[in-house]
CSV table of C-alpha atoms in Angstrom, one decimal:
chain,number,residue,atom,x,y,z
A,97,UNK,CA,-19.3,20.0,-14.6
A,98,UNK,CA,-21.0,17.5,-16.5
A,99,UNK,CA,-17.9,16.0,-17.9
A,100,UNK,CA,-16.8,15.3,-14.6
A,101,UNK,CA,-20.3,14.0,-13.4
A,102,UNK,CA,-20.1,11.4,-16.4
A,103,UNK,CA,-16.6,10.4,-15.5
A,104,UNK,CA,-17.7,10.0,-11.7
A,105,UNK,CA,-20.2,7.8,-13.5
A,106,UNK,CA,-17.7,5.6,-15.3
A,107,UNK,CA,-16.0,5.1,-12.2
A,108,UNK,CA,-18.9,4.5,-9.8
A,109,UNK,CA,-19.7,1.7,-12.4
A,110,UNK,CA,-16.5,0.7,-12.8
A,111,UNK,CA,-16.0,0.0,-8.9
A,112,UNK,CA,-19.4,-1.8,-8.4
A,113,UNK,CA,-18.5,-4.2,-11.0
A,114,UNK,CA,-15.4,-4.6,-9.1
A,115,UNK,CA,-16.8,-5.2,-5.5
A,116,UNK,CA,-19.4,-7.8,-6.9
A,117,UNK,CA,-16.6,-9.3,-9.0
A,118,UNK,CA,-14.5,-9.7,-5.4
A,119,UNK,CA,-16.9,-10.7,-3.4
A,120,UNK,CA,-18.1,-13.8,-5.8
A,121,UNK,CA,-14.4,-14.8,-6.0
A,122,UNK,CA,-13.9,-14.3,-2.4
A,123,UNK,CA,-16.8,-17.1,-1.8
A,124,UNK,CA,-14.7,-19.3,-3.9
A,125,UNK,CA,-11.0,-19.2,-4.0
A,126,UNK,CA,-10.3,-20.1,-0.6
A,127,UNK,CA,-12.1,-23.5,-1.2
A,128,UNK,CA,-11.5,-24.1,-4.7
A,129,UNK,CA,-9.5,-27.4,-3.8
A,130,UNK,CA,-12.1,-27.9,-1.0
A,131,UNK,CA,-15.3,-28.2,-3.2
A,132,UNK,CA,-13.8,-30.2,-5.6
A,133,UNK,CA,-13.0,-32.6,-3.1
A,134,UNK,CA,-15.9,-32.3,-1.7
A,135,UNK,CA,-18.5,-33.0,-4.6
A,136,UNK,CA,-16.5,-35.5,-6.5
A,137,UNK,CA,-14.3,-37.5,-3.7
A,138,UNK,CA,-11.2,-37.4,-5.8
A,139,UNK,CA,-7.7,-36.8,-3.8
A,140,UNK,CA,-6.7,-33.4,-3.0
A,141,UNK,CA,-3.2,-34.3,-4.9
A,142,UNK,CA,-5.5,-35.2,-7.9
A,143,UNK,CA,-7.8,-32.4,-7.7
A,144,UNK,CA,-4.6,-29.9,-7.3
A,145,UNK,CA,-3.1,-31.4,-10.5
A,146,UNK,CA,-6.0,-31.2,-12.7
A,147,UNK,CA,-6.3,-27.6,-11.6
A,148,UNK,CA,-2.7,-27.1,-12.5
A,149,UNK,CA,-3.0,-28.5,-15.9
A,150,UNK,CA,-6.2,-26.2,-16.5
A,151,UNK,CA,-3.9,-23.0,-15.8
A,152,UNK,CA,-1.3,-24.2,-17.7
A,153,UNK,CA,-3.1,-25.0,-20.7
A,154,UNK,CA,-5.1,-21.9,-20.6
A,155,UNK,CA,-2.0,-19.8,-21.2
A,156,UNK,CA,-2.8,-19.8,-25.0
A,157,UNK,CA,-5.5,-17.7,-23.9
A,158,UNK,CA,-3.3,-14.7,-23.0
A,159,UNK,CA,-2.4,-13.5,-26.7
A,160,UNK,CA,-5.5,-14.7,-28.7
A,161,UNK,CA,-6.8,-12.3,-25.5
A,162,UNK,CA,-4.8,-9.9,-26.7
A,163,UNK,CA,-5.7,-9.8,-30.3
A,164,UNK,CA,-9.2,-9.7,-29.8
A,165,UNK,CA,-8.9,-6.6,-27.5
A,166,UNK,CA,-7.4,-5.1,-30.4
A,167,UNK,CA,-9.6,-6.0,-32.6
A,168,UNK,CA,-13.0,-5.5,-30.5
A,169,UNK,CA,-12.0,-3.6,-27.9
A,170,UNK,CA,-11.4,-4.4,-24.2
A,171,UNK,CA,-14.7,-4.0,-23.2
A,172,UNK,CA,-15.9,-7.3,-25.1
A,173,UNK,CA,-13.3,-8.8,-24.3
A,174,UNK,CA,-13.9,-8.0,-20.2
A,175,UNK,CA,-17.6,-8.9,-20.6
A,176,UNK,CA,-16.7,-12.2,-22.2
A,177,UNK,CA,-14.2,-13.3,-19.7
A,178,UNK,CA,-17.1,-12.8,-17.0
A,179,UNK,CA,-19.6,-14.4,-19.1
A,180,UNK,CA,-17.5,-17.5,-19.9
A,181,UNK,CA,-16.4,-17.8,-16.2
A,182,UNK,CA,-19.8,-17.8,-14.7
A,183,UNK,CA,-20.6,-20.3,-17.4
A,184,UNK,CA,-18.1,-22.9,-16.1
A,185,UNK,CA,-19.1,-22.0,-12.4
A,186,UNK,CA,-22.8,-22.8,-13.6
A,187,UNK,CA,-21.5,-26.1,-14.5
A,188,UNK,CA,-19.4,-26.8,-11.2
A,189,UNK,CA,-22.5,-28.3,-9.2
A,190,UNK,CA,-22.7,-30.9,-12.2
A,191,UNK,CA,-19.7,-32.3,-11.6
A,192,UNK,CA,-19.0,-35.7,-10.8
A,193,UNK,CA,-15.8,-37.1,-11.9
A,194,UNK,CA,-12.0,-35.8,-13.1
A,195,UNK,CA,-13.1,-36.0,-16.9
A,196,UNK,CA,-16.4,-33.0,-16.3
A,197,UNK,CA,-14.3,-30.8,-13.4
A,198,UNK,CA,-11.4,-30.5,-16.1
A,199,UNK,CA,-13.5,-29.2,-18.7
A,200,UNK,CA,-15.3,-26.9,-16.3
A,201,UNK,CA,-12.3,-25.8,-14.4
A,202,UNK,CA,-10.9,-25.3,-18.3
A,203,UNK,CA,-13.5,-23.2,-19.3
A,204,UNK,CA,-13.1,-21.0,-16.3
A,205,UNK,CA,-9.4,-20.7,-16.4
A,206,UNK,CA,-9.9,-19.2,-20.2
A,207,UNK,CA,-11.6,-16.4,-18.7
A,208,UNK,CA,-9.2,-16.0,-15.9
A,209,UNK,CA,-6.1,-15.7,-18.3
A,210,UNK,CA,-8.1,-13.1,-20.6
A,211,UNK,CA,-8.9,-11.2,-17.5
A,212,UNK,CA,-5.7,-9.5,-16.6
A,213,UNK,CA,-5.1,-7.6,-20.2
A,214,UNK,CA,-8.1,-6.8,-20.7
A,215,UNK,CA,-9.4,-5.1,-17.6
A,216,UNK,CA,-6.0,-3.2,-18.1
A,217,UNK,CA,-6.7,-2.3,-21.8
A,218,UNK,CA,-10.3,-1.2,-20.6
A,219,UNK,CA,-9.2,1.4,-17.9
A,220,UNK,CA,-6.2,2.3,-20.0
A,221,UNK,CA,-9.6,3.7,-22.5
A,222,UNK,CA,-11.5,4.8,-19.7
A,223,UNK,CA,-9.4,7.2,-17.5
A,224,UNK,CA,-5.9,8.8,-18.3
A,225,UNK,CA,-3.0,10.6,-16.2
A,226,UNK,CA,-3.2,10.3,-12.4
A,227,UNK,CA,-7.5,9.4,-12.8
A,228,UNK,CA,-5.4,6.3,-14.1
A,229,UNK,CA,-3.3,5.5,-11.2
A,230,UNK,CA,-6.4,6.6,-8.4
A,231,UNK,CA,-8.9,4.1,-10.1
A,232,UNK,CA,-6.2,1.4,-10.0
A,233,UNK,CA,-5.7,2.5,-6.3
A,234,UNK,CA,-9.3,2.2,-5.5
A,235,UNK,CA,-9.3,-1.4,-7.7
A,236,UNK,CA,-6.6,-2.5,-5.4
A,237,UNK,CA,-8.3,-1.8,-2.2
A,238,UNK,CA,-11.8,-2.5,-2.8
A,239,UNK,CA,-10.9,-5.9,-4.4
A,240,UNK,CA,-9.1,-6.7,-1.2
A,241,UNK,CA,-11.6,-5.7,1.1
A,242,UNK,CA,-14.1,-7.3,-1.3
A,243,UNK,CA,-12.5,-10.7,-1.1
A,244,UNK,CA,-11.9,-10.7,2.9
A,245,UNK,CA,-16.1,-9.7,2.8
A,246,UNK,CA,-16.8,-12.6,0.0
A,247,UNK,CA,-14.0,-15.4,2.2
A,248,UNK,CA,-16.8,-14.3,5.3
A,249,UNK,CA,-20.2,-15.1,3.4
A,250,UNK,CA,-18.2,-18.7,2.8
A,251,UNK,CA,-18.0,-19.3,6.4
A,252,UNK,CA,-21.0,-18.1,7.3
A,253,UNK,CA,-23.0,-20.3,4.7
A,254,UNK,CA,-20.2,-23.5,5.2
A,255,UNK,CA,-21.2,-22.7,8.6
A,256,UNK,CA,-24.6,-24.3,7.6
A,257,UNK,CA,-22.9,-27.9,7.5
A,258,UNK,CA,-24.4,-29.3,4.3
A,259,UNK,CA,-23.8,-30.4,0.8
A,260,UNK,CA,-26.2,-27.5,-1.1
A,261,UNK,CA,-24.1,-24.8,1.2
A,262,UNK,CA,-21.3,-25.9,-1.7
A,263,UNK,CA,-23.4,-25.4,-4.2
A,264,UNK,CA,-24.7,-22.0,-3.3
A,265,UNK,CA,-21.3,-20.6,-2.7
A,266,UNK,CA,-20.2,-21.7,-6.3
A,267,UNK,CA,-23.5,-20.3,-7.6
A,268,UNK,CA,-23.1,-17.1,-6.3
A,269,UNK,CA,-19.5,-16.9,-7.7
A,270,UNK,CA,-21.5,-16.8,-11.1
A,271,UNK,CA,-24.5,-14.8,-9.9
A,272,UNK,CA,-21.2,-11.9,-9.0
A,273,UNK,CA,-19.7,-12.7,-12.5
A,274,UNK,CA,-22.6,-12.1,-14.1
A,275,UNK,CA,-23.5,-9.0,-12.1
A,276,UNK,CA,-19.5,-7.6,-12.5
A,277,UNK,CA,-20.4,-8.3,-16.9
A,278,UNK,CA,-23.2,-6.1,-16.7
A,279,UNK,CA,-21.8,-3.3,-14.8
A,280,UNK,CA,-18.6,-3.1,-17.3
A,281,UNK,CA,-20.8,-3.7,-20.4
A,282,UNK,CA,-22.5,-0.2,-19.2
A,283,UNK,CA,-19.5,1.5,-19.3
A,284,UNK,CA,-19.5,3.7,-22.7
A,285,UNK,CA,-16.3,3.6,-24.3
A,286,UNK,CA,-14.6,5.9,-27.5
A,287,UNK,CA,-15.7,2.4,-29.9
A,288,UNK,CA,-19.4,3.6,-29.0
A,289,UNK,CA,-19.6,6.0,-31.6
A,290,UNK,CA,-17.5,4.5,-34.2
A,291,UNK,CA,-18.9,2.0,-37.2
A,292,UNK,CA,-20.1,-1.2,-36.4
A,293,UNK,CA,-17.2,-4.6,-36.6
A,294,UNK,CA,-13.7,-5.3,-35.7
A,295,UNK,CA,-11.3,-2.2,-36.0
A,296,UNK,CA,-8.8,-2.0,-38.0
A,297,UNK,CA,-5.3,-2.2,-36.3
A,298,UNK,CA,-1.9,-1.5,-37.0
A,299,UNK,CA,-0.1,-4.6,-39.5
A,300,UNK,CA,2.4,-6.3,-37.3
A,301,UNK,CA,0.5,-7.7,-34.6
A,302,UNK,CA,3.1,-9.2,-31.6
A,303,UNK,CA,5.7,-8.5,-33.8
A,304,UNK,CA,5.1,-4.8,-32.7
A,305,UNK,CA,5.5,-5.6,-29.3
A,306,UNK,CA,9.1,-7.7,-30.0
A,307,UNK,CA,10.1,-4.2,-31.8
A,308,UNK,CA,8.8,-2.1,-28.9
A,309,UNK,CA,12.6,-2.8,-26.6
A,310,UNK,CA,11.2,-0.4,-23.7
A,311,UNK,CA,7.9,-2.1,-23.0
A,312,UNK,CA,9.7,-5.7,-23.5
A,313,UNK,CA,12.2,-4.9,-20.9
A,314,UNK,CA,9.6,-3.6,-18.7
A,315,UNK,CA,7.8,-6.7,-18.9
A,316,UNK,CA,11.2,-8.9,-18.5
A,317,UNK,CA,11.9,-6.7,-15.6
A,318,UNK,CA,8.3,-7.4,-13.6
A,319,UNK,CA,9.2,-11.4,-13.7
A,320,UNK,CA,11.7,-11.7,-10.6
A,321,UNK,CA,9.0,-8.9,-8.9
A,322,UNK,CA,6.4,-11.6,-9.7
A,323,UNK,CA,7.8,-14.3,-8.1
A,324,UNK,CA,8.3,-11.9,-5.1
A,325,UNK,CA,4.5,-11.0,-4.5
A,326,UNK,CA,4.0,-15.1,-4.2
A,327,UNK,CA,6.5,-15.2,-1.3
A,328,UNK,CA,3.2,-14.6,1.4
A,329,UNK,CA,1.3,-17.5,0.1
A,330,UNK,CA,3.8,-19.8,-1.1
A,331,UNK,CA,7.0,-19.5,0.7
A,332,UNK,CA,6.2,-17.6,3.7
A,333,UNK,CA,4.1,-20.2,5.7
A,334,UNK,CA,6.1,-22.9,5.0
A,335,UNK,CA,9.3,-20.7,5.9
A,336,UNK,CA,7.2,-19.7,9.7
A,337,UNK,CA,6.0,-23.6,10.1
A,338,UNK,CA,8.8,-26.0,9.4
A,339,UNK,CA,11.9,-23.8,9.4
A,340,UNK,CA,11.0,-21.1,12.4
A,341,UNK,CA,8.7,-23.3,14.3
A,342,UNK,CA,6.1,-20.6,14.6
A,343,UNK,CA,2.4,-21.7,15.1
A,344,UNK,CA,0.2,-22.4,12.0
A,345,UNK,CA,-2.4,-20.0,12.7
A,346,UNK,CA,0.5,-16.8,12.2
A,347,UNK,CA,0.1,-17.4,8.8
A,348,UNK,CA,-3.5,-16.3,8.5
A,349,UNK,CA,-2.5,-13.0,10.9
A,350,UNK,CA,0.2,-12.0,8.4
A,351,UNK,CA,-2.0,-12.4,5.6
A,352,UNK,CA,-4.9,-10.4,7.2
A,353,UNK,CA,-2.3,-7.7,8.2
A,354,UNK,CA,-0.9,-7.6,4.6
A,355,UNK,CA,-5.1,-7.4,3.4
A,356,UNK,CA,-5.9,-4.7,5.6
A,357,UNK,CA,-3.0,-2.7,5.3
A,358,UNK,CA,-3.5,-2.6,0.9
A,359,UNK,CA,-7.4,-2.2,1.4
A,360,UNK,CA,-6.9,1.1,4.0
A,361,UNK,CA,-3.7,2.7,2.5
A,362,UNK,CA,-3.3,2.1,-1.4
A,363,UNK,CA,-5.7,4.9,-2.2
A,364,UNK,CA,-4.2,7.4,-0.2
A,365,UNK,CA,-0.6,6.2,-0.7
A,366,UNK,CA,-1.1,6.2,-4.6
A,367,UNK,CA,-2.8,9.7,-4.7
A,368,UNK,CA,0.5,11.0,-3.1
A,369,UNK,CA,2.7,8.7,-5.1
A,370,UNK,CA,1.0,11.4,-8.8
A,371,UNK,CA,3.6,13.8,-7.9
A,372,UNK,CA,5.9,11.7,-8.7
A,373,UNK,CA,7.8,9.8,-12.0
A,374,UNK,CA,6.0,6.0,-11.7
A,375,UNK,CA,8.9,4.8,-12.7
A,376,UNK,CA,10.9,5.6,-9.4
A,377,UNK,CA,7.8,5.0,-7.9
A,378,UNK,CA,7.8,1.1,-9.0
A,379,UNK,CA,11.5,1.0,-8.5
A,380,UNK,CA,11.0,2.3,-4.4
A,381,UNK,CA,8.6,-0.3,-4.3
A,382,UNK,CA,11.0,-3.3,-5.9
A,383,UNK,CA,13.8,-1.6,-3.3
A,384,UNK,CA,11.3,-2.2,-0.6
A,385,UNK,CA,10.7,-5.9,-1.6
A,386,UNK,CA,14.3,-6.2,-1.5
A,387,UNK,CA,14.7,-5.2,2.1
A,388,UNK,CA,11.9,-7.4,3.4
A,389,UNK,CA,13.5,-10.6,1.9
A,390,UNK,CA,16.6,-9.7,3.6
A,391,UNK,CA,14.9,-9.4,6.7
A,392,UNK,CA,13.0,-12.7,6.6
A,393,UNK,CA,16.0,-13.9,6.0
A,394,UNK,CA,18.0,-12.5,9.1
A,395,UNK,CA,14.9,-14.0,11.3
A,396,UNK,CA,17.0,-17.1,10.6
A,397,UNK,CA,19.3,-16.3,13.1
A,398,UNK,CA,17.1,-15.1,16.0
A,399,UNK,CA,16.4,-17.3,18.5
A,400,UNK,CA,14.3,-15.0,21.2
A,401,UNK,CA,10.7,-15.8,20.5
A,402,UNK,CA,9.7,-12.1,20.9
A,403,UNK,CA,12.6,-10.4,19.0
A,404,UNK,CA,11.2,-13.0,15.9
A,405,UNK,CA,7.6,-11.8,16.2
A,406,UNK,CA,8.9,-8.4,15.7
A,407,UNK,CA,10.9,-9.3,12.7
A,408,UNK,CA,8.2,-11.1,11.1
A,409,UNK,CA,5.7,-8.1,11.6
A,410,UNK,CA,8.3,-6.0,10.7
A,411,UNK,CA,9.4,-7.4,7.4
A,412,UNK,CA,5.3,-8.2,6.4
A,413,UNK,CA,5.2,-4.2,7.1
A,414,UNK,CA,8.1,-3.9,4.7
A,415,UNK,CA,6.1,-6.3,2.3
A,416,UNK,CA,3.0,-4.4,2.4
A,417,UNK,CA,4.8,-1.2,2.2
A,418,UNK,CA,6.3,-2.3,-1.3
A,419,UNK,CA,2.9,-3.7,-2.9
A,420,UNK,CA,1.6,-0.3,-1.8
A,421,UNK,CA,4.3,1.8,-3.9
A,422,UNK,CA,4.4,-1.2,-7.0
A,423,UNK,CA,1.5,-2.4,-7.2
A,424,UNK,CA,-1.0,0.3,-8.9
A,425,UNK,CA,1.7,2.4,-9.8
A,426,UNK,CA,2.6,-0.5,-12.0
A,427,UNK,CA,-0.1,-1.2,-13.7
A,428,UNK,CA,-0.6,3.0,-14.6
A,429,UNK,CA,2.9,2.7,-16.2
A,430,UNK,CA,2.6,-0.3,-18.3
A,431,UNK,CA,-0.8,0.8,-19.6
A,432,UNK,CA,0.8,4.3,-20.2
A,433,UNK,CA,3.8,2.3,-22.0
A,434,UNK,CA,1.5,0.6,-24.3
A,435,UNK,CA,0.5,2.1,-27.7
A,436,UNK,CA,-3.2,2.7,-28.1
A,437,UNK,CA,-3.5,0.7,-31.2
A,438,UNK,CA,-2.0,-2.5,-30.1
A,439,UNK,CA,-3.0,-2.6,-26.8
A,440,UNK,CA,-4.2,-5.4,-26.1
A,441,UNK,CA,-1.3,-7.5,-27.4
A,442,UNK,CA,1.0,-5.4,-25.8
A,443,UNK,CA,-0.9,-6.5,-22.6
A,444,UNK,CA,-1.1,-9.7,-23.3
A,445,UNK,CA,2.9,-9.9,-23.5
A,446,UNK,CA,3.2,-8.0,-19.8
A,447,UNK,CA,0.3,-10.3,-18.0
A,448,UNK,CA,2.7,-13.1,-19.0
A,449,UNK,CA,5.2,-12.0,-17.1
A,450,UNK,CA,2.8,-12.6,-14.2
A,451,UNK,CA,0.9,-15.4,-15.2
A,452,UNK,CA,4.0,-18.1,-16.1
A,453,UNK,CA,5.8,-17.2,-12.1
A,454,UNK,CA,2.3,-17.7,-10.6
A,455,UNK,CA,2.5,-20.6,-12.7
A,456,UNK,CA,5.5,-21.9,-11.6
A,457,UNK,CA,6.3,-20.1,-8.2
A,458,UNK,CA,4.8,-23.2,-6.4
A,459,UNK,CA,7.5,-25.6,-7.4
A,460,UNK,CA,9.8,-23.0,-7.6
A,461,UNK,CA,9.8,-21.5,-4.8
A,462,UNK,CA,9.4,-25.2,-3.2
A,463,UNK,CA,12.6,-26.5,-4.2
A,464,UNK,CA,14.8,-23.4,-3.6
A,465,UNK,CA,13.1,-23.6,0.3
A,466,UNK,CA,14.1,-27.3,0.3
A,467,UNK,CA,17.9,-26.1,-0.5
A,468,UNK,CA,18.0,-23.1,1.7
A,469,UNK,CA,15.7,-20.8,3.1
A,470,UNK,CA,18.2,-18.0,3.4
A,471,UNK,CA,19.3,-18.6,-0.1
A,472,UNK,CA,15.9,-18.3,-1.7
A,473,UNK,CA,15.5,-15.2,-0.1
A,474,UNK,CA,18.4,-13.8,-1.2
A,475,UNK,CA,17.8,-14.9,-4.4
A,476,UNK,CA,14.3,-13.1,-4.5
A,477,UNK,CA,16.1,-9.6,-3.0
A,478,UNK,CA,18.7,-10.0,-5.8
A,479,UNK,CA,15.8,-10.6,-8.5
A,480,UNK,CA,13.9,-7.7,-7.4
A,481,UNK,CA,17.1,-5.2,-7.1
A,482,UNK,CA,17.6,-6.3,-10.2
A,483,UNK,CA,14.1,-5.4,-11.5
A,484,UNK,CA,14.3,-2.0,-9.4
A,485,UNK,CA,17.6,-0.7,-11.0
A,486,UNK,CA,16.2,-1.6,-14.4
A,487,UNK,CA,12.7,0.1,-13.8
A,488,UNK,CA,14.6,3.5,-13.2
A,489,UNK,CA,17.5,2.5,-16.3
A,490,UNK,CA,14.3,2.5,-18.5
A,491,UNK,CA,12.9,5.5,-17.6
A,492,UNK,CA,14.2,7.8,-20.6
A,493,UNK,CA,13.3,5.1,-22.9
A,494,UNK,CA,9.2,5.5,-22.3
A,495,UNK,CA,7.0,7.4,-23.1
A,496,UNK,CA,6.6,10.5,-21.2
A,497,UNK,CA,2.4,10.1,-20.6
A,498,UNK,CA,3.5,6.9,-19.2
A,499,UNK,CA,6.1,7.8,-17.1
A,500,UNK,CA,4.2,10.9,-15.7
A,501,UNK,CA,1.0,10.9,-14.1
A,502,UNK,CA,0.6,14.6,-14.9
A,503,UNK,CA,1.9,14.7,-18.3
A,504,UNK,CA,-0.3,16.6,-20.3
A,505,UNK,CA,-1.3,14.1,-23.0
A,506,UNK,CA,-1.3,10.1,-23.8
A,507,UNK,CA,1.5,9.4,-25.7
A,508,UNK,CA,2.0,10.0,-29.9
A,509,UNK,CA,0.6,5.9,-30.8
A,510,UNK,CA,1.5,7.2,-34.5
A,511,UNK,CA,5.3,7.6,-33.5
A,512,UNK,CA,7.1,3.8,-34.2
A,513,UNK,CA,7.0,1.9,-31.2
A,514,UNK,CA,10.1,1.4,-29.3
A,515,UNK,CA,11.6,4.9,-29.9
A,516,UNK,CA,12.7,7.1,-26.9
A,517,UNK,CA,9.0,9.8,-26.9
A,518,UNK,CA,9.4,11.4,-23.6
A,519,UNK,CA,11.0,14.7,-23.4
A,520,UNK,CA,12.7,16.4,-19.8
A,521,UNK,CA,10.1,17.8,-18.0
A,522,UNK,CA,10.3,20.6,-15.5
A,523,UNK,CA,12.2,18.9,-12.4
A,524,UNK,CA,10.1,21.2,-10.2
A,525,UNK,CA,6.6,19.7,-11.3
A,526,UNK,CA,7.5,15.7,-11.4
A,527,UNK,CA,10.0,14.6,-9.5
């Protein structure tokens, strides 16, 4: 009983760090071009590229990220990130010209790179087995509906009409960073108790993770299913506006349909998705991707006004439907896939496989709509069967802890990474 009252704990914390950590980004990410624009009077263009060549500098911050999660654990790492972020936000009401809002966007977008490995890393230590895959759940959908609650405190206080309503929303972006960094550093971890200083790690550092086939695949595999999750705010209202005439404001519908539907259903959907391998889980989801591309596609060729609506609903449905079977499930198998000693590099390697198509999936994206709008999204359901097939082609090549919520145990991190670990299981208890 008290075992499970301190892991209740951990996760209580764990979630409150989350919902303050939403809520502050929610203030701010809808109006990140905005406020710029706003306090300094440069060009949105000009503002958008400086942005741009933040992100894209701050990639070098994804495996020094990962080293030093090895090294100090994720926790420090995690609390860092926050710290550094709400540093750069402190600085945002400073700014005055393109030299000062490049060095404080750059600050910030070092802590937004580290972010993704290492709050992996640090639930991978906190929670194991399907406790993995329901906090990842409850991430997912109280980040969601923390952001739609954070994106309404901005209009309310924009609302106010007046140059300090700016400043306030960028301040409490930091005030919600700095609240999320003391949650998380109040988390106690398995490095509590050990000797004081960096721990010692396996020799080899990323070239562990070039060894490790399986988990480099995986990664590989989650880049075409990357570019896919992009399609709602990149392709998908420019697809509705220029090339099926559909008003500007079923953009923001969609969106909030695709919101609600992740913030109500990915706990309940992911608790019933335990009883089953993750890895057919992820692949159902990529399948599901697949079939919604072709379906925007088809919409195309419709020229009834209702019939479209339909399809566009329909297909968003789809959408959601696949981010609802991927998206924690995903996460719970990579962490799973990862050896406990080199975590946090082996992170590091998977978040780029996100990080460089969010990266590019603007110009991307972009061009192939400028081609043909049917052919990117046939392109995007090809990448994503692509990734699906694979997904279930790797799945006697993981480990077994990481395939299956209910296996028993982690996975042997003293066995040689990249050998096959998992064993068949009882069909009748994971199917």
């Amino acid at each position: 009983m008290k075992k499970r009252s301190i892991k209740n704990s951990v996760k209580a914390k764990y979630m409150l760090g989350m919902v303050v950590d939403a809520i502050g980004s929610g203030m701010y990410l809808p109006l990140s071009l905005l406020y710029f624009h706003h306090v300094t009077g440069l060009s949105l263009t000009r503002v958008g590229a400086i942005m741009t060549t933040a992100a894209v500098i701050s990639l070098v911050s994804n495996p020094v990220a990962g080293v030093l999660i090895d090294r100090f654990g994720a926790r420090t790492v995690v609390v860092g990130g926050y710290l550094l972020r709400a540093a750069g936000f402190c600085v945002y009401p400073l700014v005055d010209n393109g030299g000062v809002m490049f060095a404080a966007v750059l600050v910030v977008a070092f802590g937004d790179m580290a972010y993704p490995p290492s709050i992996q890393s640090f639930v991978a230590e906190i929670v194991r087995g399907r406790e993995r895959d329901e906090l990842l759940a409850a991430q997912r959908s109280l980040r969601n509906a923390g952001l739609g609650a954070g994106g309404l405190l901005a209009g309310a206080v924009l609302a106010l009409d007046s140059d300090t309503a700016y400043h306030v929303i960028v301040l409490g972006a930091a005030a919600g960073y700095l609240a999320a960094a003391a949650c998380m550093r109040s988390i106690p971890t398995a490095r509590d108790g050990a000797p004081a200083g960096p721990r010692t790690t396996r020799a080899g550092g990323y070239r562990l993770v070039v060894r490790n086939r399986p988990f480099l695949a995986l990664s590989l595999l989650n880049i075409p299913t990357a570019f896919g999750y992009m399609v709602l705010s990149v392709s998908l209202p420019v697809y509705l506006t220029q090339e099926l005439d559909a008003a500007d404001s079923l953009v923001g519908v969609l969106y909030a349909v695709n919101t609600a539907g992740i913030a109500l259903l990915q706990i309940p959907v992911t608790r019933a998705l335990v009883r089953f391998r993750r890895t057919r889980a992820v692949s159902a989801g990529a399948g599901i991707f697949a079939l919604s591309f072709l379906v925007y596609a088809a919409l195309s060729t419709l020229s009834d006004h209702t019939v479209l609506l339909v399809g566009v609903f329909g297909a968003t449905a789809l959408f959601t439907v696949g981010e609802l079977l991927h998206g924690a499930t995903a996460s719970a198998l990579v962490a799973g896939a990862a050896p406990e000693e080199t975590r946090g590099r082996h992170m590091a390697v998977y978040q780029l496989s996100w990080a460089v198509p969010i990266a590019l999936a603007p110009a991307v994206l972009t061009a192939l709509l400028s081609v043909s709008a049917t052919g990117m999204w046939l392109l995007l359901a090809a990448g994503v069967t692509v990734s699906a097939v694979g997904a279930l082609a790797l799945e006697r090549r993981l480990p077994e802890a990481a395939v299956h919520p209910l296996a028993p145990k982690e996975p042997d991190t003293a066995k040689p990474s990249g050998e096959p670990l998992r064993e068949e299981r009882d069909e009748g208890l994971v199917r």
